[in-house]
PDB file of C-alpha atoms in Angstrom:
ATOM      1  CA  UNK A 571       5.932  11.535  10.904  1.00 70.00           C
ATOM      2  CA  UNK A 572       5.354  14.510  12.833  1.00 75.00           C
ATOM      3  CA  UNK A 573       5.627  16.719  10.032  1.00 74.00           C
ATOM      4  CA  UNK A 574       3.282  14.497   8.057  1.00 70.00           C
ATOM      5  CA  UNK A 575       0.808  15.078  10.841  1.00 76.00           C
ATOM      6  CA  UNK A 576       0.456  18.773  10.657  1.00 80.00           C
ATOM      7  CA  UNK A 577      -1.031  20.611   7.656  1.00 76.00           C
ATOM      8  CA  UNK A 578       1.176  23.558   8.009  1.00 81.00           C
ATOM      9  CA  UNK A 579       2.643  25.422   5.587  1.00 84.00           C
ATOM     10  CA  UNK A 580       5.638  25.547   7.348  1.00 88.00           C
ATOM     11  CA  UNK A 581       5.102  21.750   7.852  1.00 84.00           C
ATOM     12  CA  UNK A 582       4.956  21.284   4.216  1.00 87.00           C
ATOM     13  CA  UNK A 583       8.105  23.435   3.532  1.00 90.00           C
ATOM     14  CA  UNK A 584       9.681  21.295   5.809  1.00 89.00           C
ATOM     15  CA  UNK A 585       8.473  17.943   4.004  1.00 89.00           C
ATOM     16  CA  UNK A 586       9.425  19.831   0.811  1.00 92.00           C
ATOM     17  CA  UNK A 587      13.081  20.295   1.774  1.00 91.00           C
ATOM     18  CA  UNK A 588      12.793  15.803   2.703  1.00 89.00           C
ATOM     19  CA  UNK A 589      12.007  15.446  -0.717  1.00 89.00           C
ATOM     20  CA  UNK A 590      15.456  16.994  -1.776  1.00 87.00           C
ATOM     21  CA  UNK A 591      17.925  16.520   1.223  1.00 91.00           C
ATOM     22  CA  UNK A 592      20.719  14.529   0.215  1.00 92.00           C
ATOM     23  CA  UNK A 593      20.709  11.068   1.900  1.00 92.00           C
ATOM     24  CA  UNK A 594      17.171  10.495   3.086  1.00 91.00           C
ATOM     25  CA  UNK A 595      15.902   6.897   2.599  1.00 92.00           C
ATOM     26  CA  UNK A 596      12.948   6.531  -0.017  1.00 91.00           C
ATOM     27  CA  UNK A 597      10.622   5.619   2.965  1.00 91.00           C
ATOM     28  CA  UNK A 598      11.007   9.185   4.323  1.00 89.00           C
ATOM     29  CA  UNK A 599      10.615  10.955   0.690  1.00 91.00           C
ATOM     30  CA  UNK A 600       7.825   8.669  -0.116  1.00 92.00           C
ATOM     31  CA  UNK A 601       5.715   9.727   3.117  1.00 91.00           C
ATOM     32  CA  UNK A 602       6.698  13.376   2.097  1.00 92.00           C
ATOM     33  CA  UNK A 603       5.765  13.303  -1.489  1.00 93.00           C
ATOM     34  CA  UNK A 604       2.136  11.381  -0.573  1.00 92.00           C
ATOM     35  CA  UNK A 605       1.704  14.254   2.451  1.00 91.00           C
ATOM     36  CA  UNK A 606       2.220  16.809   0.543  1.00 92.00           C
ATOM     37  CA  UNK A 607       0.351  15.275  -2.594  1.00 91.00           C
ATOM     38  CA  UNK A 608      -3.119  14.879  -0.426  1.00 88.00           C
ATOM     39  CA  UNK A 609      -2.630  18.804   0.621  1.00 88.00           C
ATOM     40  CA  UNK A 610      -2.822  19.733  -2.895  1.00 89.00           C
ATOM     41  CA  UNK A 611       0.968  20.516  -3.219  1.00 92.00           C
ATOM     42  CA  UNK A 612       2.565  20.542  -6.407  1.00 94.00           C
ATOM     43  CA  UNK A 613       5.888  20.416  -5.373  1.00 94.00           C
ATOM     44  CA  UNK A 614       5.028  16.799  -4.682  1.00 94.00           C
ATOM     45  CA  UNK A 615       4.839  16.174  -8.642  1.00 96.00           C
ATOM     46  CA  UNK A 616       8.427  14.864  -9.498  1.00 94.00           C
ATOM     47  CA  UNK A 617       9.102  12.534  -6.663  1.00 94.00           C
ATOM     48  CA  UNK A 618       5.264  10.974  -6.425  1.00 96.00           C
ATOM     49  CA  UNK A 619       5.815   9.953 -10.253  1.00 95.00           C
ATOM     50  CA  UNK A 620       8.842   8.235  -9.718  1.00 93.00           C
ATOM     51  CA  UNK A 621       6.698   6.834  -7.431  1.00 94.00           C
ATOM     52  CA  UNK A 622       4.036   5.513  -9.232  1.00 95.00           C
ATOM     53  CA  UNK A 623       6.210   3.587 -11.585  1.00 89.00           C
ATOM     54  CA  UNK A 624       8.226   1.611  -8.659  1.00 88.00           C
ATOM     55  CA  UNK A 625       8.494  -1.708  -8.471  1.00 88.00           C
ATOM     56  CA  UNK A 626       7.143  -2.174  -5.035  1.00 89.00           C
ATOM     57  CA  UNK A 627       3.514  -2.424  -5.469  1.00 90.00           C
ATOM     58  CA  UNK A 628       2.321  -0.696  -2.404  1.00 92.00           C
ATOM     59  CA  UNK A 629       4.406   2.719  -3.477  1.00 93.00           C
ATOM     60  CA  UNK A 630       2.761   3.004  -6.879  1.00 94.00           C
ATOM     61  CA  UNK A 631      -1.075   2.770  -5.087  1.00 95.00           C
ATOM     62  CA  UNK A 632      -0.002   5.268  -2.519  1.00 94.00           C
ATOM     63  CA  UNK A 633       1.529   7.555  -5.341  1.00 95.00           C
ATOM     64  CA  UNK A 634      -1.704   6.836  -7.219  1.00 96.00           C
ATOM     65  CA  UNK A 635      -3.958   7.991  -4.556  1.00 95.00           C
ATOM     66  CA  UNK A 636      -1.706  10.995  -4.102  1.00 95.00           C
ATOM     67  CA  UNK A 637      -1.444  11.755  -7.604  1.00 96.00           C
ATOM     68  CA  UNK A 638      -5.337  12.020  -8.041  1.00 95.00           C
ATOM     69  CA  UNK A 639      -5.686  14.019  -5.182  1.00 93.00           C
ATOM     70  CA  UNK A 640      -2.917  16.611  -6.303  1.00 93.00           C
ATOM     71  CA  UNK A 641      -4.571  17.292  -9.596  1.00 90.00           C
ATOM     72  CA  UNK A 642      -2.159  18.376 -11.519  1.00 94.00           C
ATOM     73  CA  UNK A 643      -2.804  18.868 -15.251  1.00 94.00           C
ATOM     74  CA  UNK A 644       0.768  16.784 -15.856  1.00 96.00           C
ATOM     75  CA  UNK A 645      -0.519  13.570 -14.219  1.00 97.00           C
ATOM     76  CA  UNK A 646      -2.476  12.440 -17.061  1.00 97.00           C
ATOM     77  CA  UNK A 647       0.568  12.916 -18.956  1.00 97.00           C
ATOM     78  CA  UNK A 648       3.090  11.353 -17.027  1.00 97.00           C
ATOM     79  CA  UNK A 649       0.245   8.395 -16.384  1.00 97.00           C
ATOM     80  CA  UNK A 650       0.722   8.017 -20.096  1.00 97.00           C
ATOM     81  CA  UNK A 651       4.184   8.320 -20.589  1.00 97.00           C
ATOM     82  CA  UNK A 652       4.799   5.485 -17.371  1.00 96.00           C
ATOM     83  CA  UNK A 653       1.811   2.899 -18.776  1.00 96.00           C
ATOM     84  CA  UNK A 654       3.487   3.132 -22.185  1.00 96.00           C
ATOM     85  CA  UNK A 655       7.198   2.224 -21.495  1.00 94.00           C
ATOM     86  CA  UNK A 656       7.760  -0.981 -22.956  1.00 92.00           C
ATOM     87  CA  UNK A 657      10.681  -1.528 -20.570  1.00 91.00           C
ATOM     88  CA  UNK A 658       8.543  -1.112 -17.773  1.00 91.00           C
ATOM     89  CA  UNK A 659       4.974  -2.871 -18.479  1.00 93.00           C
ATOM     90  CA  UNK A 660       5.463  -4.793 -15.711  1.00 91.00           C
ATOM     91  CA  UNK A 661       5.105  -2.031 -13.262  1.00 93.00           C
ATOM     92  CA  UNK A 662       2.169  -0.547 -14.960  1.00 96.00           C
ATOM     93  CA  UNK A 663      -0.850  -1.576 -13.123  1.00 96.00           C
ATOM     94  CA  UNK A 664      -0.534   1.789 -11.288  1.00 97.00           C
ATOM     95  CA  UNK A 665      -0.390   4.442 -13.858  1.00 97.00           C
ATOM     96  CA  UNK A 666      -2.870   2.494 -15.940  1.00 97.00           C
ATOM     97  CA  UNK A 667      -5.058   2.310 -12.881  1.00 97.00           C
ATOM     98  CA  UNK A 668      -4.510   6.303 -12.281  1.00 97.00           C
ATOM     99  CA  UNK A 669      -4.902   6.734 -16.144  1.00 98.00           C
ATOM    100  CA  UNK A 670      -8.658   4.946 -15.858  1.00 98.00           C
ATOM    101  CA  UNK A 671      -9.821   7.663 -12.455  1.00 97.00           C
ATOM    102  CA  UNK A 672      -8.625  10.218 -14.288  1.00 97.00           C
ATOM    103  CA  UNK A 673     -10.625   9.944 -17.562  1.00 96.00           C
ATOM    104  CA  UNK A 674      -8.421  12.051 -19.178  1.00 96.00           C
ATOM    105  CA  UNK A 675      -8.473  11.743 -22.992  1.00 96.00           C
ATOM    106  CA  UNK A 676      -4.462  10.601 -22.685  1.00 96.00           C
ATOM    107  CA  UNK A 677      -6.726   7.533 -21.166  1.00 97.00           C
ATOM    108  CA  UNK A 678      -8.410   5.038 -23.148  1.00 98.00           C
ATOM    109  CA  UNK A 679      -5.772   6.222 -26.537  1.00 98.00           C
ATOM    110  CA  UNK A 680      -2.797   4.337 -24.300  1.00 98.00           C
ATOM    111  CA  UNK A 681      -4.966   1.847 -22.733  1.00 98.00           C
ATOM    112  CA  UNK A 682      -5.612   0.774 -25.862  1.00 98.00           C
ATOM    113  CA  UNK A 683      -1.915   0.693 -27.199  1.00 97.00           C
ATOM    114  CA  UNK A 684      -0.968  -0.925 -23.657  1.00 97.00           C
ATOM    115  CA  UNK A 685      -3.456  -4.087 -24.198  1.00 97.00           C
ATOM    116  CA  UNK A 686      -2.623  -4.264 -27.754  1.00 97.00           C
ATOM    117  CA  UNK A 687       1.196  -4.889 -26.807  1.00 96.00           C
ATOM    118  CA  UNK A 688       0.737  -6.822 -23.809  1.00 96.00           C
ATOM    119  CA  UNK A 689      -1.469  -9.223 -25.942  1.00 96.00           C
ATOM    120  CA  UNK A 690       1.392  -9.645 -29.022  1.00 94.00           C
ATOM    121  CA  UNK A 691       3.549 -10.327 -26.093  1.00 91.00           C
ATOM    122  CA  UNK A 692       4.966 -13.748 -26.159  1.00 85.00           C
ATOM    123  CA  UNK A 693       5.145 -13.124 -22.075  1.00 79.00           C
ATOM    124  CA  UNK A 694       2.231 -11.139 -21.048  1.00 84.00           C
ATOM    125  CA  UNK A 695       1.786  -9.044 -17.955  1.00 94.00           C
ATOM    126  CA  UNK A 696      -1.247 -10.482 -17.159  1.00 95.00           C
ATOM    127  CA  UNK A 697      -2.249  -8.045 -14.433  1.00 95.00           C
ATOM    128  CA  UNK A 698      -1.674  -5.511 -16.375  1.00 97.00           C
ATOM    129  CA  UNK A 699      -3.690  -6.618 -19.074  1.00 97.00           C
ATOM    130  CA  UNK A 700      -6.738  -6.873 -16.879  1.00 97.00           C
ATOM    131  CA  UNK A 701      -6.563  -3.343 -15.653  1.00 98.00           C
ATOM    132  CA  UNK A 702      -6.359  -2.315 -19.040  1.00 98.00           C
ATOM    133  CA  UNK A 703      -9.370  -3.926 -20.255  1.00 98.00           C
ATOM    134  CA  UNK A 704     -11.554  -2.944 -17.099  1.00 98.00           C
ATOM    135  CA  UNK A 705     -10.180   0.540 -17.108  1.00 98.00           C
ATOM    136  CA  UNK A 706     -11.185   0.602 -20.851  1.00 98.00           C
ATOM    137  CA  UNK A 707     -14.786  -1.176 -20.104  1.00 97.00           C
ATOM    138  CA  UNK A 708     -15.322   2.076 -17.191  1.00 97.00           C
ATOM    139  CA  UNK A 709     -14.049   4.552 -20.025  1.00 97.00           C
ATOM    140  CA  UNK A 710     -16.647   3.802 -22.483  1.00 96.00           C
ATOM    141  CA  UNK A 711     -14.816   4.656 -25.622  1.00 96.00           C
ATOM    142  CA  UNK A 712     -15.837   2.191 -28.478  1.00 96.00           C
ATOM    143  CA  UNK A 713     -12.460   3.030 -29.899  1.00 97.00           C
ATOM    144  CA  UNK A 714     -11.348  -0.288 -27.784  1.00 98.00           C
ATOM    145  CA  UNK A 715     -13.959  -2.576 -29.188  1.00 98.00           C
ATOM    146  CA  UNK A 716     -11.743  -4.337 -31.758  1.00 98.00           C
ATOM    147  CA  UNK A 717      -8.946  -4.777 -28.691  1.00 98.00           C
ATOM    148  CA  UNK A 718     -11.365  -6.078 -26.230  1.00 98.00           C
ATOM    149  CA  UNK A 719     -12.837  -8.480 -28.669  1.00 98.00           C
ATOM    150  CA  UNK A 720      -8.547  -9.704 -29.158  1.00 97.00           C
ATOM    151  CA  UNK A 721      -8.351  -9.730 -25.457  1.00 97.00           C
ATOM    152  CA  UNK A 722     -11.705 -11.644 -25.245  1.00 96.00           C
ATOM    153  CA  UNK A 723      -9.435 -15.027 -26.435  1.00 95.00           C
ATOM    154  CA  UNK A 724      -7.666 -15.177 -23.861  1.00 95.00           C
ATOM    155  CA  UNK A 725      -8.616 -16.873 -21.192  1.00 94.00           C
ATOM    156  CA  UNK A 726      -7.599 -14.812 -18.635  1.00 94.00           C
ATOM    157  CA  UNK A 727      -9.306 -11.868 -19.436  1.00 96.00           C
ATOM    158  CA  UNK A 728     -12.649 -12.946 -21.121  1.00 97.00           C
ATOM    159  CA  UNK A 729     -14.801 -12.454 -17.928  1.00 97.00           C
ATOM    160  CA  UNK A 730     -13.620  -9.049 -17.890  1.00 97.00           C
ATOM    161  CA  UNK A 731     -13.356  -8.662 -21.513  1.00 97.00           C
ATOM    162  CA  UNK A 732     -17.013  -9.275 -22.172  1.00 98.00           C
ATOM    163  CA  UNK A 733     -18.039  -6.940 -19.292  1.00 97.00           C
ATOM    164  CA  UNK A 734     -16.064  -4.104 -20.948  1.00 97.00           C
ATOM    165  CA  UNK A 735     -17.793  -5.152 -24.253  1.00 97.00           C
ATOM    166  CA  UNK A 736     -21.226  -5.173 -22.402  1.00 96.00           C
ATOM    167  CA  UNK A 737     -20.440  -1.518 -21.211  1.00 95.00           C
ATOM    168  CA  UNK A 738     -19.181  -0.198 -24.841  1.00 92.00           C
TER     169      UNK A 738
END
C-alpha cells in the first residue's frame, strides 16, 4: 500500500517485481498492476489483462480503468480477443465496456460479433448483451444496424436497442 502511494520510479520497480514474485496473493498483484497502470507503466500490460477478464466483477472495472489509462496500443487488441471468447462471454462486460472508451476500430467489428452470438444463444448473457448494444449505439457505426434491429426483439434490450438505433 505504501508502495502504491508513492509515484516513484523506484516505487514502481518495486510494484513491478509484486507483479512477478512467486507467492503473492492476487489482491497484492492486482493493486500493483492498477498502480502502475494509472502511472502510464507498461509493464502493467500482462497482469491487468488477466485482469480484466476475471470473474470477480470489481477486478475487471479496476483493470478497465487501468487499462485506458495505460494506453497501450495492445489493449484494443486484447479487449477484442477477451470480449470474443466464447468460453468466457460471461465475463465480458469489462472488455466490451473498455472496447466501447476506446473507439478503436477492433470496437464496434467484435461488438457486433459479440451481440450476434449472445442473441443465437439459447442462454444469453444478458448483461453482456446490453453493453454491447449501448457500446455500439455510442460508436456510431451503422455497420450494427441489422444487429440492433435483432436485439430490438428482445425484451430486455429494446429500450436500449432503439436508443442505439436513434443514434445510428
Amino acid at each position: 500500500m505504501a508502495l502504491a502511494r508513492q509515484n516513484t520510479p523506484a516505487a514502481r520497480d518495486a510494484l513491478v517485481a509484486e507483479l512477478t514474485a512467486p507467492g503473492r496473493p492476487l489482491w497484492a498483484r492486482e493493486l500493483a498492476a492498477c498502480t502502475l497502470g494509472r502511472a502510464g507503466d507498461p509493464r502493467a500490460f500482462e497482469t491487468l489483462v488477466f485482469l480484466l477478464n476475471h470473474r470477480d466483477p470489481p477486478r475487471g472495472s479496476a483493470a478497465a480503468r487501468a487499462l485506458l489509462r495505460l494506453n497501450d496500443p495492445r489493449t484494443a487488441r486484447a479487449a477484442a480477443a477477451l470480449a470474443d471468447n466464447e468460453l468466457r462471454t460471461a465475463y465480458a462486460l469489462h472488455p466490451v465496456r473498455l472496447l466501447t472508451a476506446l473507439r478503436a476500430p477492433e470496437s464496434a467489428p467484435t461488438l457486433i460479433r459479440v451481440l450476434d452470438r449472445i442473441l443465437a444463444s439459447p442462454a444469453p448473457h444478458w448483461q453482456v448483451a446490453r453493453a454491447c448494444v449501448e457500446g455500439l449505439g455510442v460508436l456510431g457505426d451503422s455497420r450494427a444496424r441489422l444487429v440492433l434491429i435483432a436485439a430490438r426483439e428482445h425484451e430486455k434490450l429494446r429500450p436500449a436497442a432503439q436508443e442505439a438505433l436513434r443514434l445510428l
